[in-house]
Amino acid sequence: MAYRPQKPPLPETSEQLRARIPGWGVDLDPAGRPSVPQEVFDPGAYGARWEFPERQPELHPRERSIEHAFLTPVFSTACPPKGLSGVVRRYAYRRFSEGRAAHWLLLVAADRIDTLESTAASYASKRPDNPFTETGVRAEFSHHGIRSRVGRGRADVKHTWMDPLVVAGPWVAAGTGIAVGASAALRRLNRAR
């Protein structure tokens, strides 16, 4: 079991694994490891005084990898899954192993959905996001944005051309969508009269 100081027993013996998997156990002999003799298994020397760490109470369900029997002893509660992005995240953890691309692609998609949800929520609040001041666009003109990039050998200059698209693109798309939706709604209202 994970999180215990002792190494768990292998489901197969070393000889069985070596016979089945070519190259398995090449570092099994301590004499062949570069870290020997520095490598010493002594959990007490590193401050591990427990047999099993005290577990943080799970007040709200958190997503958990299917590779683990249970949630890690300590976990973050800063950003609990919420909304549609939370549904996608829970599905990714519940259905796919961390070794599958589908797991990570779903998490990336959940991040994009979360961005859209947060942007929509900000417009519904009393203080909506201000892309002009919060994305650093103003600093490009007031703090030598172009001069700090040109002729300095910076590696990030290669993607500078796409930065405005990445930063402003979602805002332009959202504004266009809102304008098109509002225009369609006004046309329907005028036809109904």
Backbone as ProteinMPNN parsed JSONL, in Angstrom:
{"seq_chain_A": "MAYRPQKPPLPETSEQLRARIPGWGVDLDPAGRPSVPQEVFDPGAYGARWEFPERQPELHPRERSIEHAFLTPVFSTACPPKGLSGVVRRYAYRRFSEGRAAHWLLLVAADRIDTLESTAASYASKRPDNPFTETGVRAEFSHHGIRSRVGRGRADVKHTWMDPLVVAGPWVAAGTGIAVGASAALRRLNRAR", "coords_chain_A": {"N_chain_A": [[0.843, -1.191, 0.0], [0.464, 2.225, -0.727], [2.131, 5.131, 0.733], [3.105, 4.105, 3.092], [6.005, 3.509, 5.15], [7.464, 1.162, 4.606], [8.572, -0.792, 1.843], [6.229, -2.027, -0.44], [5.282, -5.502, -0.976], [6.195, -7.174, -4.014], [3.954, -8.117, -6.65], [4.849, -10.176, -8.229], [7.731, -12.271, -8.175], [11.189, -11.186, -8.273], [12.653, -12.762, -10.026], [10.665, -13.849, -11.65], [9.679, -11.523, -12.873], [11.986, -10.637, -14.219], [12.308, -12.687, -16.038], [10.061, -12.393, -17.565], [9.946, -9.706, -18.505], [12.047, -8.087, -20.635], [15.086, -6.708, -19.623], [14.184, -5.893, -17.185], [14.866, -4.959, -13.839], [17.552, -4.202, -14.029], [18.916, -2.539, -12.382], [18.821, -3.785, -9.992], [20.782, -4.979, -8.449], [22.517, -3.6, -5.819], [25.188, -2.853, -6.075], [25.446, -2.055, -8.656], [24.309, 0.425, -8.864], [24.542, 3.925, -9.262], [24.064, 5.514, -7.044], [24.701, 4.149, -4.757], [27.181, 3.973, -2.205], [25.541, 5.886, -0.997], [22.796, 5.688, -0.961], [20.5, 4.919, 1.375], [18.087, 3.181, 3.153], [16.281, 4.596, 5.468], [13.811, 5.641, 7.051], [13.366, 6.991, 9.471], [15.48, 8.73, 9.728], [14.795, 10.798, 8.135], [12.701, 12.064, 9.289], [10.242, 10.766, 9.292], [7.966, 9.684, 11.338], [5.767, 8.2, 11.574], [3.635, 5.365, 11.048], [1.636, 5.312, 9.205], [0.603, 8.156, 7.462], [-1.286, 10.827, 8.989], [-4.545, 11.387, 7.871], [-5.983, 13.916, 5.874], [-9.154, 15.31, 6.463], [-11.831, 14.601, 4.239], [-13.908, 16.773, 3.276], [-15.456, 17.547, 1.145], [-16.244, 15.791, -1.844], [-13.381, 14.82, -3.667], [-11.604, 14.626, -6.791], [-9.962, 11.621, -7.819], [-7.199, 9.656, -8.737], [-7.499, 6.644, -10.614], [-5.518, 4.872, -10.242], [-4.841, 4.838, -7.614], [-5.711, 3.589, -4.37], [-7.104, 5.123, -2.617], [-7.8, 8.555, -1.732], [-5.035, 10.855, -1.667], [-3.089, 11.381, 1.358], [-2.851, 14.132, 1.973], [-4.349, 16.876, 0.424], [-5.363, 19.393, -1.928], [-7.724, 21.962, -1.236], [-8.332, 24.235, -2.448], [-9.394, 24.849, -5.004], [-12.12, 23.517, -5.6], [-13.788, 21.165, -7.795], [-16.231, 22.454, -10.013], [-19.368, 23.173, -11.591], [-19.82, 22.622, -15.172], [-17.176, 22.153, -15.962], [-16.188, 20.826, -13.727], [-17.649, 18.465, -13.842], [-16.547, 17.332, -16.164], [-13.89, 17.035, -15.311], [-14.184, 15.209, -13.159], [-15.139, 13.014, -14.563], [-12.912, 12.444, -16.198], [-11.038, 11.608, -14.264], [-12.401, 9.467, -13.088], [-12.845, 7.668, -15.148], [-10.561, 7.304, -16.852], [-7.147, 6.2, -16.885], [-4.143, 7.772, -15.612], [-2.188, 7.347, -17.421], [-3.275, 7.479, -19.908], [-3.951, 9.306, -22.873], [-6.441, 10.43, -23.192], [-7.27, 11.065, -20.624], [-5.701, 13.325, -19.935], [-6.308, 15.078, -22.02], [-8.999, 15.518, -21.571], [-8.785, 16.871, -19.143], [-7.474, 19.201, -19.968], [-9.453, 20.227, -21.659], [-11.395, 20.645, -19.711], [-10.199, 22.708, -18.276], [-10.335, 24.773, -20.166], [-13.103, 25.018, -20.387], [-13.648, 25.808, -17.789], [-12.471, 28.316, -17.813], [-14.187, 29.693, -19.559], [-16.558, 29.492, -18.073], [-15.841, 30.95, -15.793], [-15.389, 33.471, -16.899], [-17.946, 34.093, -17.852], [-19.258, 34.117, -15.402], [-18.029, 36.319, -14.239], [-19.077, 38.413, -15.707], [-21.63, 38.361, -14.825], [-21.34, 39.328, -12.322], [-20.932, 42.123, -9.992], [-18.555, 43.378, -10.479], [-17.206, 43.029, -13.283], [-14.706, 41.262, -15.298], [-11.913, 43.099, -16.571], [-10.485, 43.178, -19.485], [-8.564, 44.861, -20.621], [-7.045, 46.085, -18.58], [-6.353, 43.907, -16.985], [-4.921, 42.028, -18.423], [-2.453, 42.977, -19.007], [-2.035, 44.523, -21.229], [-1.915, 47.28, -21.279], [0.57, 47.8, -20.146], [2.265, 47.183, -22.192], [2.497, 49.489, -23.672], [3.243, 51.418, -21.83], [5.51, 50.524, -20.49], [7.74, 50.033, -22.12], [7.275, 47.831, -23.94], [7.729, 46.799, -26.611], [10.402, 47.536, -27.101], [11.705, 46.087, -25.135], [11.697, 43.573, -26.139], [12.7, 43.394, -28.785], [15.772, 42.727, -30.366], [17.034, 41.679, -28.109], [17.484, 39.002, -27.863], [15.643, 37.279, -26.74], [13.871, 34.277, -26.029], [11.142, 34.055, -26.071], [10.169, 35.67, -28.039], [9.506, 34.456, -30.375], [6.887, 33.55, -30.296], [5.442, 35.827, -30.092], [3.855, 36.987, -32.05], [1.478, 35.582, -31.961], [0.411, 36.085, -29.476], [-1.447, 38.318, -29.113], [-3.683, 37.146, -30.354], [-4.211, 34.933, -28.725], [-4.724, 36.15, -26.274], [-6.634, 38.197, -26.766], [-8.425, 36.967, -28.457], [-10.459, 35.128, -27.286], [-12.007, 37.069, -25.951], [-12.874, 38.727, -28.01], [-14.328, 36.848, -29.476], [-16.289, 36.175, -27.577], [-17.546, 38.674, -27.25], [-18.492, 39.072, -29.86], [-20.255, 36.927, -30.046], [-22.126, 37.621, -28.067], [-23.099, 40.022, -29.17], [-24.21, 39.088, -31.581], [-26.168, 37.355, -30.572], [-27.759, 39.162, -29.091], [-28.635, 40.812, -31.167], [-30.144, 38.986, -32.685], [-32.134, 38.417, -30.825], [-33.376, 40.916, -30.583], [-34.404, 41.215, -33.187], [-36.317, 39.168, -33.21], [-38.045, 40.11, -31.266], [-38.983, 42.437, -32.521], [-40.313, 41.33, -34.712], [-42.346, 40.005, -33.414], [-43.947, 42.059, -32.579]], "CA_chain_A": [[0.0, 0.0, 0.0], [1.239, 3.466, -0.798], [2.225, 6.044, 1.871], [3.728, 3.464, 4.252], [7.459, 3.61, 4.978], [8.037, -0.063, 4.066], [8.3, -1.059, 0.444], [5.221, -3.092, -0.535], [5.763, -6.689, -1.693], [5.876, -7.205, -5.441], [3.005, -9.186, -6.973], [5.628, -11.274, -8.785], [9.116, -12.246, -7.678], [12.14, -10.542, -9.19], [13.027, -13.717, -11.068], [9.54, -13.932, -12.588], [9.633, -10.281, -13.649], [13.139, -10.599, -15.1], [12.076, -13.646, -17.114], [8.941, -11.947, -18.399], [10.169, -8.371, -19.069], [13.465, -7.903, -20.953], [15.707, -5.524, -19.04], [13.658, -5.554, -15.86], [15.753, -5.193, -12.712], [18.973, -4.0, -14.332], [19.534, -1.831, -11.259], [18.446, -4.489, -8.768], [21.991, -5.18, -7.643], [22.96, -2.291, -5.309], [26.54, -2.522, -6.524], [25.368, -1.467, -9.989], [23.638, 1.73, -8.824], [25.47, 5.047, -8.997], [23.775, 6.186, -5.769], [25.235, 3.342, -3.657], [26.56, 3.624, -0.922], [24.786, 6.978, -0.401], [21.395, 5.313, -0.838], [20.236, 4.17, 2.603], [16.682, 3.245, 3.52], [16.137, 4.885, 6.887], [12.774, 6.692, 7.124], [13.487, 7.776, 10.699], [16.478, 9.784, 9.549], [14.187, 11.902, 7.381], [11.613, 12.652, 10.047], [9.002, 9.999, 9.189], [7.761, 9.039, 12.633], [4.467, 7.534, 11.583], [3.478, 4.166, 10.233], [0.799, 5.793, 8.103], [0.367, 9.574, 7.786], [-2.645, 11.236, 9.33], [-5.235, 11.777, 6.644], [-6.778, 15.138, 5.885], [-10.57, 14.962, 6.262], [-12.39, 14.935, 2.921], [-15.201, 17.389, 3.548], [-16.178, 17.528, -0.126], [-15.607, 14.774, -2.701], [-12.338, 15.276, -4.58], [-11.278, 13.654, -7.825], [-8.886, 10.746, -7.402], [-6.705, 8.786, -9.793], [-7.924, 5.259, -10.442], [-4.352, 4.082, -9.879], [-4.703, 4.863, -6.162], [-6.824, 2.963, -3.663], [-7.854, 6.169, -1.932], [-7.272, 9.899, -1.915], [-3.758, 11.068, -0.993], [-3.319, 11.851, 2.725], [-3.013, 15.587, 1.965], [-4.787, 17.324, -0.889], [-5.766, 20.797, -1.961], [-9.148, 22.28, -1.226], [-8.414, 25.616, -2.916], [-10.251, 24.968, -6.185], [-12.923, 22.306, -5.789], [-14.447, 21.131, -9.096], [-17.563, 23.061, -10.018], [-19.985, 23.371, -12.89], [-19.567, 21.658, -16.248], [-15.761, 21.772, -15.93], [-16.046, 19.837, -12.663], [-18.189, 17.192, -14.348], [-15.56, 16.793, -17.094], [-12.729, 16.599, -14.522], [-14.52, 13.976, -12.428], [-15.221, 11.93, -15.555], [-11.546, 12.099, -16.602], [-10.391, 10.848, -13.191], [-13.154, 8.251, -12.802], [-12.902, 6.756, -16.289], [-9.302, 7.055, -17.556], [-5.891, 6.17, -16.15], [-3.27, 8.907, -15.901], [-1.33, 6.986, -18.54], [-4.017, 7.618, -21.158], [-4.032, 10.681, -23.384], [-7.809, 10.92, -22.995], [-7.333, 11.657, -19.287], [-5.109, 14.667, -19.934], [-7.046, 15.932, -22.954], [-10.227, 15.938, -20.885], [-8.44, 17.889, -18.15], [-7.214, 20.449, -20.703], [-10.768, 20.735, -22.068], [-12.058, 21.153, -18.501], [-9.607, 24.015, -17.974], [-10.906, 25.764, -21.107], [-14.504, 25.217, -19.988], [-13.616, 26.582, -16.548], [-12.188, 29.705, -18.194], [-15.432, 30.27, -20.089], [-17.508, 29.625, -16.966], [-15.408, 32.048, -14.92], [-15.615, 34.723, -17.617], [-19.39, 34.349, -17.826], [-19.619, 34.477, -14.028], [-17.561, 37.673, -13.941], [-20.021, 39.354, -16.312], [-22.844, 38.369, -14.004], [-21.042, 39.937, -11.029], [-20.937, 43.589, -9.969], [-17.257, 43.85, -10.98], [-16.756, 42.105, -14.338], [-13.302, 41.331, -15.695], [-11.536, 44.157, -17.493], [-9.345, 42.59, -20.204], [-7.539, 45.847, -20.953], [-6.15, 46.303, -17.437], [-5.966, 42.667, -16.305], [-4.07, 41.178, -19.257], [-1.151, 43.597, -19.17], [-1.924, 45.21, -22.524], [-1.539, 48.67, -21.034], [2.0, 47.846, -19.858], [2.999, 47.117, -23.459], [2.713, 50.853, -24.15], [3.803, 52.294, -20.799], [6.743, 49.983, -19.911], [8.674, 49.669, -23.187], [6.975, 46.456, -24.32], [8.387, 46.398, -27.857], [11.848, 47.704, -26.956], [12.253, 45.036, -24.275], [11.723, 42.303, -26.867], [13.463, 43.444, -30.03], [17.22, 42.83, -30.249], [17.517, 41.204, -26.803], [17.738, 37.565, -27.918], [14.698, 36.548, -25.895], [13.301, 33.105, -26.699], [9.687, 34.154, -26.186], [9.799, 36.554, -29.145], [8.997, 33.642, -31.472], [5.422, 33.409, -30.25], [4.836, 37.134, -29.831], [2.823, 37.31, -33.05], [0.187, 34.955, -31.646], [-0.055, 36.502, -28.158], [-2.72, 39.06, -29.16], [-4.773, 36.232, -30.686], [-4.511, 34.098, -27.566], [-5.263, 36.967, -25.19], [-7.836, 38.941, -27.155], [-9.337, 36.122, -29.233], [-11.675, 34.728, -26.562], [-12.838, 38.234, -25.641], [-13.518, 39.139, -29.259], [-15.325, 35.824, -29.793], [-17.405, 36.316, -26.639], [-18.265, 39.906, -27.591], [-19.224, 38.834, -31.105], [-21.377, 36.038, -29.732], [-23.14, 38.399, -27.336], [-23.709, 40.967, -30.115], [-25.062, 38.33, -32.51], [-27.319, 36.882, -29.804], [-28.627, 40.304, -28.779], [-29.256, 41.24, -32.416], [-31.193, 38.018, -33.026], [-33.24, 38.586, -29.876], [-34.099, 42.145, -30.952], [-35.179, 40.946, -34.412], [-37.502, 38.374, -32.848], [-38.983, 40.991, -30.563], [-39.605, 43.336, -33.509], [-41.274, 40.554, -35.507], [-43.492, 39.662, -32.569], [-44.823, 43.241, -32.41]], "C_chain_A": [[0.881, 1.243, 0.0], [1.2, 4.201, 0.54], [2.745, 5.373, 3.135], [5.243, 3.466, 4.05], [8.08, 2.353, 4.379], [7.661, -0.225, 2.601], [7.287, -2.192, 0.341], [5.786, -4.295, -1.282], [5.338, -6.64, -3.153], [4.869, -8.321, -5.714], [3.695, -10.395, -7.602], [7.047, -11.172, -8.224], [10.013, -11.578, -8.731], [12.516, -11.474, -10.337], [11.911, -13.829, -12.112], [9.479, -12.685, -13.47], [10.788, -10.214, -14.651], [12.956, -11.549, -16.286], [11.001, -13.15, -18.089], [9.215, -10.631, -19.13], [11.654, -8.197, -19.356], [13.994, -6.603, -20.331], [15.206, -5.171, -17.66], [14.708, -5.851, -14.789], [17.228, -5.0, -13.003], [19.679, -3.286, -13.185], [19.217, -2.517, -9.932], [19.651, -4.717, -7.852], [22.488, -3.819, -7.149], [24.354, -1.893, -5.788], [26.534, -1.867, -7.895], [24.705, -0.106, -10.022], [24.646, 2.835, -8.543], [25.257, 5.667, -7.626], [24.294, 5.407, -4.572], [26.696, 3.742, -3.422], [25.76, 4.755, -0.286], [23.331, 6.59, -0.147], [21.204, 4.408, 0.379], [18.757, 4.303, 2.92], [16.577, 3.389, 5.025], [15.105, 5.99, 7.032], [12.899, 7.552, 8.363], [14.476, 8.914, 10.562], [15.9, 10.988, 8.828], [12.965, 12.479, 8.079], [10.296, 11.905, 9.94], [8.822, 9.206, 10.471], [6.465, 8.244, 12.672], [4.52, 6.269, 10.742], [2.651, 4.5, 9.001], [0.434, 7.236, 8.418], [-1.097, 9.841, 8.113], [-3.317, 11.788, 8.08], [-6.045, 13.046, 6.86], [-8.239, 14.757, 5.676], [-11.071, 15.449, 4.904], [-13.805, 15.465, 3.13], [-16.077, 17.428, 2.3], [-15.49, 16.519, -1.03], [-14.594, 15.399, -3.651], [-12.087, 14.203, -5.619], [-10.031, 12.875, -7.406], [-8.492, 9.856, -8.569], [-7.154, 7.356, -9.542], [-6.745, 4.344, -10.138], [-4.191, 3.974, -8.361], [-5.947, 4.273, -5.502], [-7.703, 4.006, -2.98], [-7.178, 7.502, -2.209], [-5.945, 10.032, -1.163], [-4.001, 11.633, 0.408], [-3.53, 13.357, 2.823], [-3.374, 16.007, 0.548], [-5.265, 18.76, -0.788], [-7.282, 20.924, -1.923], [-9.384, 23.671, -1.815], [-9.4, 25.77, -4.068], [-11.062, 23.687, -6.371], [-13.612, 22.337, -7.153], [-15.869, 21.687, -9.004], [-18.076, 23.135, -11.447], [-19.684, 22.264, -13.886], [-18.105, 21.219, -16.269], [-15.502, 20.734, -14.845], [-16.556, 18.474, -13.091], [-17.167, 16.532, -15.273], [-14.343, 16.283, -16.324], [-13.017, 15.286, -13.785], [-14.59, 12.787, -13.379], [-13.821, 11.485, -15.973], [-10.865, 11.248, -15.539], [-11.087, 9.51, -12.96], [-12.991, 7.204, -13.906], [-11.525, 6.366, -16.832], [-8.109, 7.077, -16.606], [-5.069, 7.417, -16.504], [-2.305, 8.61, -17.041], [-2.018, 7.127, -19.889], [-4.077, 9.081, -21.576], [-5.417, 11.267, -23.153], [-7.955, 11.599, -21.638], [-6.867, 13.112, -19.324], [-5.832, 15.594, -20.891], [-8.359, 16.405, -22.333], [-9.932, 17.006, -19.833], [-8.135, 19.233, -18.813], [-8.545, 21.068, -21.146], [-11.522, 21.309, -20.867], [-11.501, 22.509, -18.098], [-10.187, 25.094, -18.883], [-12.361, 26.054, -20.747], [-14.568, 26.067, -18.724], [-13.342, 28.053, -16.83], [-13.461, 30.384, -18.705], [-16.455, 30.482, -18.976], [-17.14, 30.799, -16.069], [-15.627, 33.4, -15.585], [-17.095, 35.08, -17.605], [-19.832, 34.766, -16.426], [-19.171, 35.893, -13.689], [-18.501, 38.713, -14.536], [-21.322, 39.424, -15.531], [-22.61, 39.015, -12.65], [-21.092, 41.465, -11.134], [-19.643, 44.169, -10.514], [-16.756, 42.879, -12.039], [-15.28, 42.309, -14.659], [-13.091, 42.485, -16.667], [-10.311, 43.68, -18.265], [-8.244, 43.597, -20.506], [-6.55, 46.043, -19.808], [-5.618, 45.0, -16.834], [-5.08, 41.756, -17.148], [-2.705, 41.801, -19.504], [-0.967, 44.327, -20.48], [-1.442, 46.644, -22.328], [-0.038, 48.809, -20.779], [2.84, 47.754, -21.13], [3.349, 48.517, -23.953], [3.41, 51.732, -23.112], [5.144, 51.802, -20.25], [7.643, 49.379, -20.988], [8.497, 48.222, -23.641], [7.721, 46.0, -25.554], [9.899, 46.469, -27.702], [12.467, 46.605, -26.086], [12.345, 43.698, -24.992], [12.687, 42.317, -28.04], [14.953, 43.591, -29.727], [17.788, 42.345, -28.93], [17.815, 39.708, -26.794], [16.807, 36.752, -27.055], [14.053, 35.417, -26.693], [11.794, 33.266, -26.915], [9.24, 35.072, -27.32], [9.17, 35.753, -30.284], [7.475, 33.518, -31.459], [4.709, 34.735, -29.988], [3.699, 37.441, -30.795], [1.471, 36.705, -32.688], [-0.364, 35.362, -30.28], [-1.35, 37.325, -28.21], [-3.908, 38.159, -29.496], [-5.198, 35.407, -29.478], [-5.202, 34.913, -26.471], [-6.598, 37.595, -25.584], [-8.856, 38.078, -27.874], [-10.59, 35.704, -28.485], [-12.599, 35.9, -26.251], [-13.574, 38.705, -26.884], [-14.618, 38.141, -29.632], [-16.537, 35.945, -28.873], [-18.231, 37.564, -26.956], [-19.076, 39.742, -28.853], [-20.437, 37.952, -30.848], [-22.498, 36.771, -29.017], [-23.857, 39.357, -28.283], [-24.644, 40.24, -31.078], [-26.31, 37.845, -31.796], [-28.293, 38.003, -29.501], [-29.34, 40.793, -30.031], [-30.386, 40.3, -32.822], [-32.391, 38.165, -32.103], [-34.055, 39.832, -30.207], [-34.937, 41.93, -32.205], [-36.44, 40.15, -34.093], [-38.53, 39.22, -32.13], [-39.704, 41.906, -31.538], [-40.63, 42.599, -34.373], [-42.528, 40.236, -34.705], [-44.443, 40.829, -32.413], [-45.67, 43.43, -33.585]], "O_chain_A": [[1.919, 1.284, 0.66], [0.342, 3.928, 1.38], [2.818, 6.029, 4.173], [5.718, 3.43, 2.915], [9.11, 2.441, 3.711], [6.57, 0.158, 2.178], [7.469, -3.228, 0.98], [6.668, -4.141, -2.127], [4.267, -6.134, -3.488], [4.927, -9.369, -5.07], [3.186, -11.512, -7.519], [7.494, -10.089, -7.845], [9.644, -11.431, -9.896], [12.677, -11.037, -11.476], [12.18, -13.897, -13.311], [9.254, -12.785, -14.677], [10.602, -9.789, -15.791], [13.392, -11.256, -17.399], [11.037, -13.455, -19.281], [8.762, -10.455, -20.261], [12.455, -8.161, -18.422], [13.404, -5.537, -20.505], [15.729, -4.258, -17.021], [15.366, -6.89, -14.838], [18.074, -5.564, -12.31], [20.894, -3.408, -13.027], [19.331, -1.903, -8.871], [19.535, -4.651, -6.628], [22.845, -2.967, -7.963], [24.655, -0.704, -5.892], [27.497, -1.198, -8.267], [24.547, 0.472, -11.098], [25.508, 2.687, -7.677], [26.173, 6.287, -7.087], [24.329, 5.947, -3.466], [27.425, 3.845, -4.409], [25.331, 4.618, 0.86], [22.703, 7.105, 0.778], [21.686, 3.276, 0.406], [18.227, 5.413, 2.954], [16.76, 2.424, 5.767], [15.471, 7.162, 7.127], [12.57, 8.738, 8.319], [14.328, 9.95, 11.21], [16.457, 12.083, 8.903], [12.264, 13.309, 7.501], [9.295, 12.388, 10.469], [9.46, 8.171, 10.661], [6.115, 7.677, 13.706], [5.35, 6.133, 9.843], [2.933, 4.03, 7.899], [-0.004, 7.524, 9.532], [-2.006, 9.189, 7.6], [-2.722, 12.561, 7.329], [-6.702, 13.222, 7.886], [-8.538, 13.954, 4.791], [-10.771, 16.565, 4.48], [-14.771, 14.703, 3.157], [-17.302, 17.351, 2.394], [-14.265, 16.399, -0.99], [-14.891, 16.37, -4.347], [-12.322, 13.02, -5.375], [-9.155, 13.407, -6.724], [-9.35, 9.361, -9.301], [-7.19, 6.903, -8.398], [-6.937, 3.172, -9.814], [-3.471, 3.099, -7.88], [-7.068, 4.426, -5.988], [-8.901, 3.793, -2.79], [-6.122, 7.563, -2.838], [-5.754, 9.389, -0.13], [-5.013, 12.297, 0.632], [-4.304, 13.818, 3.662], [-2.767, 15.542, -0.417], [-5.534, 19.27, 0.3], [-8.014, 20.114, -2.492], [-10.478, 24.224, -1.706], [-10.164, 26.735, -4.097], [-10.721, 22.86, -7.216], [-13.984, 23.41, -7.628], [-16.601, 21.423, -8.05], [-17.293, 23.156, -12.397], [-19.345, 21.139, -13.519], [-17.811, 20.058, -16.556], [-14.671, 19.845, -15.034], [-15.97, 17.448, -12.746], [-16.939, 15.325, -15.19], [-13.815, 15.218, -16.642], [-12.196, 14.368, -13.79], [-14.153, 11.687, -13.042], [-13.562, 10.287, -16.092], [-10.187, 10.274, -15.867], [-10.422, 8.517, -12.663], [-12.998, 6.003, -13.636], [-11.329, 5.219, -17.233], [-8.063, 7.859, -15.657], [-5.271, 8.032, -17.551], [-1.672, 9.524, -17.57], [-1.384, 6.908, -20.922], [-4.234, 9.975, -20.744], [-5.553, 12.472, -22.941], [-8.675, 12.589, -21.51], [-7.541, 14.009, -18.817], [-5.962, 16.785, -20.608], [-8.78, 17.543, -22.539], [-10.72, 17.932, -19.643], [-8.496, 20.283, -18.283], [-8.744, 22.277, -21.026], [-12.202, 22.329, -20.982], [-12.245, 23.37, -17.63], [-10.493, 26.197, -18.429], [-12.799, 27.203, -20.796], [-15.429, 26.938, -18.596], [-13.904, 28.934, -16.178], [-13.766, 31.514, -18.325], [-17.133, 31.508, -18.931], [-18.01, 31.555, -15.636], [-16.005, 34.366, -14.922], [-17.458, 36.234, -17.375], [-20.672, 35.652, -16.271], [-19.849, 36.595, -12.938], [-18.705, 39.774, -13.947], [-22.029, 40.431, -15.575], [-23.56, 39.235, -11.899], [-21.27, 42.022, -12.217], [-19.617, 45.314, -10.963], [-15.96, 41.992, -11.73], [-14.685, 43.343, -14.354], [-13.962, 42.806, -17.476], [-9.197, 43.769, -17.749], [-7.084, 43.206, -20.635], [-5.346, 46.155, -20.041], [-4.543, 44.994, -16.234], [-4.534, 40.788, -16.618], [-1.87, 41.183, -20.166], [0.152, 44.715, -20.815], [-0.653, 47.155, -23.122], [0.564, 49.817, -21.151], [3.99, 48.191, -21.149], [4.388, 48.709, -24.584], [4.094, 52.689, -23.473], [5.856, 52.574, -19.607], [8.24, 48.324, -20.777], [9.471, 47.471, -23.715], [8.298, 44.913, -25.552], [10.607, 45.556, -28.129], [13.626, 46.238, -26.282], [13.005, 42.781, -24.504], [13.412, 41.347, -28.26], [15.358, 44.452, -28.945], [18.964, 42.594, -28.662], [18.348, 39.197, -25.809], [17.148, 35.633, -26.671], [13.731, 35.574, -27.871], [11.235, 32.678, -27.84], [8.039, 35.233, -27.538], [8.394, 36.296, -31.07], [6.853, 33.394, -32.514], [3.513, 34.757, -29.697], [2.707, 38.069, -30.423], [0.43, 37.246, -33.06], [-1.499, 35.015, -29.954], [-2.265, 37.063, -27.431], [-5.011, 38.372, -28.992], [-6.388, 35.206, -29.235], [-6.137, 34.441, -25.825], [-7.57, 37.533, -24.831], [-10.039, 38.419, -27.902], [-11.693, 35.903, -28.993], [-13.821, 35.758, -26.28], [-14.756, 39.042, -26.824], [-15.705, 38.536, -30.053], [-17.676, 35.831, -29.324], [-19.461, 37.522, -26.936], [-20.213, 40.209, -28.93], [-21.52, 38.205, -31.376], [-23.674, 36.571, -29.317], [-25.078, 39.497, -28.217], [-25.743, 40.717, -31.359], [-27.404, 37.915, -32.356], [-29.505, 37.833, -29.633], [-30.516, 41.151, -29.974], [-31.451, 40.746, -33.249], [-33.535, 38.053, -32.543], [-35.283, 39.813, -30.122], [-36.066, 42.414, -32.28], [-37.507, 40.425, -34.642], [-39.733, 39.076, -32.349], [-40.907, 42.13, -31.403], [-41.672, 43.15, -34.727], [-43.633, 40.201, -35.247], [-45.626, 40.626, -32.142], [-46.467, 44.367, -33.626]]}, "name": "protein", "num_of_chains": 1, "seq": "MAYRPQKPPLPETSEQLRARIPGWGVDLDPAGRPSVPQEVFDPGAYGARWEFPERQPELHPRERSIEHAFLTPVFSTACPPKGLSGVVRRYAYRRFSEGRAAHWLLLVAADRIDTLESTAASYASKRPDNPFTETGVRAEFSHHGIRSRVGRGRADVKHTWMDPLVVAGPWVAAGTGIAVGASAALRRLNRAR"}
